Amino acid sequence: MLFRSRDTGAPRGRGTRAVGPRARANLRRGRWVVRQGALEALAALTPMALASHMHEVACCMADTHTAVRLSALETLEQLEPFDLAEIAPRASPLINEANPLIVASALDLLARLAPEDLAPYADQINCCRFDQAADVRAAAQRALAKLSVKGV
């Protein structure tokens, strides 16, 4: 039976406590659809709950399947900016990927960083302003705008 929490209205009850550990275990499964489903389940967690799984999710950014990599980036976007700063060095190499969907998602993830944490990636992001893909150019502009607004 599933109940609603009085404080947050979030579902609680039998089975909701184990979502994180179950999903984390599924990140190591052989079938990519299982890994992607696990990432979607983890994305539904609160940012605080997701933070305890962020390193396992970050490992999925190097998955062999594009759908899993995109799901990992989207899941990590749920984290608070101070948690993202810890995994940003693992996301920044994705800016050099050939797949524009991966590059744009990585740029959007980095754009969620605090300006002082985003500043070290400014040169790398600036190069993306001239990419052939419009999504990549737009994501680069969003990230650079965050830097220029804060004066970093």
CSV table of C-alpha atoms in Angstrom, one decimal:
chain,number,residue,atom,x,y,z
A,1,MET,CA,0.0,0.0,0.0
A,2,LEU,CA,1.3,3.5,-0.9
A,3,PHE,CA,0.6,6.5,1.3
A,4,ARG,CA,1.4,10.1,0.9
A,5,SER,CA,3.8,11.9,3.3
A,6,ARG,CA,2.2,14.6,5.3
A,7,ASP,CA,5.2,16.9,5.0
A,8,THR,CA,5.9,16.7,1.3
A,9,GLY,CA,3.1,14.8,-0.3
A,10,ALA,CA,5.6,12.4,-1.8
A,11,PRO,CA,4.7,8.8,-2.0
A,12,ARG,CA,5.9,6.6,0.9
A,13,GLY,CA,5.2,3.1,2.0
A,14,ARG,CA,6.4,-0.4,1.4
A,15,GLY,CA,9.0,-0.5,-1.3
A,16,THR,CA,9.7,3.2,-1.8
A,17,ARG,CA,12.6,3.1,0.7
A,18,ALA,CA,14.4,0.5,-1.5
A,19,VAL,CA,14.1,2.3,-4.8
A,20,GLY,CA,17.7,3.7,-4.6
A,21,PRO,CA,19.5,0.5,-3.8
A,22,ARG,CA,17.5,-1.5,-6.3
A,23,ALA,CA,18.0,1.0,-9.0
A,24,ARG,CA,21.7,1.3,-8.2
A,25,ALA,CA,22.1,-2.5,-8.6
A,26,ASN,CA,20.3,-2.4,-12.0
A,27,LEU,CA,22.9,0.1,-13.2
A,28,ARG,CA,25.3,-2.8,-13.6
A,29,ARG,CA,22.9,-5.1,-15.5
A,30,GLY,CA,23.8,-6.2,-19.0
A,31,ARG,CA,20.7,-5.0,-20.8
A,32,TRP,CA,20.8,-1.2,-21.6
A,33,VAL,CA,17.1,-0.8,-21.2
A,34,VAL,CA,17.4,-2.0,-17.6
A,35,ARG,CA,20.2,0.5,-16.9
A,36,GLN,CA,18.1,3.3,-18.5
A,37,GLY,CA,15.1,2.4,-16.4
A,38,ALA,CA,17.2,2.4,-13.3
A,39,LEU,CA,18.5,5.9,-14.1
A,40,GLU,CA,14.9,7.1,-14.6
A,41,ALA,CA,13.9,5.6,-11.2
A,42,LEU,CA,16.9,7.4,-9.6
A,43,ALA,CA,15.9,10.7,-11.3
A,44,ALA,CA,12.6,10.5,-9.5
A,45,LEU,CA,14.4,10.7,-6.1
A,46,THR,CA,14.9,13.9,-4.2
A,47,PRO,CA,18.2,15.7,-4.9
A,48,MET,CA,19.3,14.8,-1.4
A,49,ALA,CA,18.6,11.1,-1.9
A,50,LEU,CA,20.1,11.1,-5.4
A,51,ALA,CA,23.3,12.6,-4.1
A,52,SER,CA,24.2,9.3,-2.4
A,53,HIS,CA,24.1,7.6,-5.8
A,54,MET,CA,25.7,10.3,-7.9
A,55,HIS,CA,29.0,8.5,-8.5
A,56,GLU,CA,27.3,5.3,-9.7
A,57,VAL,CA,25.1,7.5,-12.0
A,58,ALA,CA,28.1,9.4,-13.2
A,59,CYS,CA,29.7,6.1,-14.3
A,60,CYS,CA,26.8,5.7,-16.7
A,61,MET,CA,28.0,8.8,-18.6
A,62,ALA,CA,30.6,6.4,-20.2
A,63,ASP,CA,28.0,3.7,-21.2
A,64,THR,CA,28.2,2.2,-24.6
A,65,HIS,CA,24.5,3.1,-25.4
A,66,THR,CA,23.6,6.7,-26.2
A,67,ALA,CA,20.2,6.4,-24.5
A,68,VAL,CA,21.8,5.4,-21.2
A,69,ARG,CA,24.4,8.2,-21.4
A,70,LEU,CA,21.6,10.8,-22.0
A,71,SER,CA,19.6,9.4,-19.1
A,72,ALA,CA,22.6,9.6,-16.9
A,73,LEU,CA,23.1,13.3,-17.8
A,74,GLU,CA,19.4,14.0,-17.3
A,75,THR,CA,19.5,12.3,-13.9
A,76,LEU,CA,22.5,14.2,-12.8
A,77,GLU,CA,20.8,17.5,-13.7
A,78,GLN,CA,18.5,16.8,-10.7
A,79,LEU,CA,21.4,17.3,-8.3
A,80,GLU,CA,22.1,20.5,-6.4
A,81,PRO,CA,24.8,22.7,-7.9
A,82,PHE,CA,27.3,22.0,-5.1
A,83,ASP,CA,26.9,18.2,-5.7
A,84,LEU,CA,27.4,18.7,-9.4
A,85,ALA,CA,30.7,20.4,-8.8
A,86,GLU,CA,32.0,17.0,-7.6
A,87,ILE,CA,31.2,15.2,-10.8
A,88,ALA,CA,31.8,18.0,-13.3
A,89,PRO,CA,35.3,16.8,-14.2
A,90,ARG,CA,33.8,13.6,-15.3
A,91,ALA,CA,31.2,15.4,-17.4
A,92,SER,CA,33.4,17.9,-19.1
A,93,PRO,CA,35.1,15.4,-21.5
A,94,LEU,CA,31.7,14.7,-23.0
A,95,ILE,CA,31.8,18.2,-24.6
A,96,ASN,CA,34.3,16.7,-27.1
A,97,GLU,CA,31.9,13.9,-28.1
A,98,ALA,CA,30.8,13.5,-31.7
A,99,ASN,CA,27.1,13.1,-30.8
A,100,PRO,CA,25.5,16.5,-30.5
A,101,LEU,CA,22.8,15.3,-28.2
A,102,ILE,CA,25.5,14.2,-25.7
A,103,VAL,CA,27.4,17.4,-26.1
A,104,ALA,CA,24.3,19.6,-25.6
A,105,SER,CA,23.2,17.6,-22.5
A,106,ALA,CA,26.7,17.8,-21.0
A,107,LEU,CA,26.7,21.6,-21.6
A,108,ASP,CA,23.3,21.9,-19.9
A,109,LEU,CA,24.6,19.9,-17.0
A,110,LEU,CA,27.7,22.1,-16.6
A,111,ALA,CA,25.5,25.2,-16.9
A,112,ARG,CA,23.8,24.2,-13.6
A,113,LEU,CA,27.1,24.7,-11.8
A,114,ALA,CA,27.7,27.7,-9.7
A,115,PRO,CA,29.5,30.4,-11.8
A,116,GLU,CA,32.8,29.9,-9.8
A,117,ASP,CA,32.6,26.1,-10.5
A,118,LEU,CA,31.8,26.7,-14.1
A,119,ALA,CA,34.6,29.1,-14.8
A,120,PRO,CA,37.3,26.5,-15.3
A,121,TYR,CA,35.4,25.1,-18.3
A,122,ALA,CA,34.8,28.5,-20.0
A,123,ASP,CA,37.3,28.0,-22.8
A,124,GLN,CA,36.0,24.5,-23.5
A,125,ILE,CA,32.4,25.8,-23.6
A,126,ASN,CA,33.4,28.8,-25.7
A,127,CYS,CA,34.6,26.5,-28.5
A,128,CYS,CA,31.1,25.0,-28.7
A,129,ARG,CA,29.6,28.3,-29.7
A,130,PHE,CA,30.7,27.5,-33.3
A,131,ASP,CA,29.5,23.9,-33.4
A,132,GLN,CA,27.5,22.8,-36.5
A,133,ALA,CA,24.6,21.6,-34.3
A,134,ALA,CA,22.2,24.4,-33.2
A,135,ASP,CA,21.4,22.5,-29.9
A,136,VAL,CA,25.1,22.6,-29.0
A,137,ARG,CA,25.5,26.3,-29.9
A,138,ALA,CA,22.4,27.1,-27.8
A,139,ALA,CA,23.6,25.1,-24.8
A,140,ALA,CA,27.0,26.8,-25.0
A,141,GLN,CA,25.3,30.2,-25.1
A,142,ARG,CA,23.3,29.4,-22.0
A,143,ALA,CA,26.3,28.3,-20.1
A,144,LEU,CA,28.4,31.3,-21.1
A,145,ALA,CA,25.5,33.6,-20.3
A,146,LYS,CA,25.6,32.3,-16.8
A,147,LEU,CA,29.2,33.2,-16.5
A,148,SER,CA,28.8,36.7,-18.0
A,149,VAL,CA,25.9,37.6,-15.8
A,150,LYS,CA,27.8,36.8,-12.6
A,151,GLY,CA,30.9,38.5,-13.8
A,152,VAL,CA,33.2,35.6,-13.4
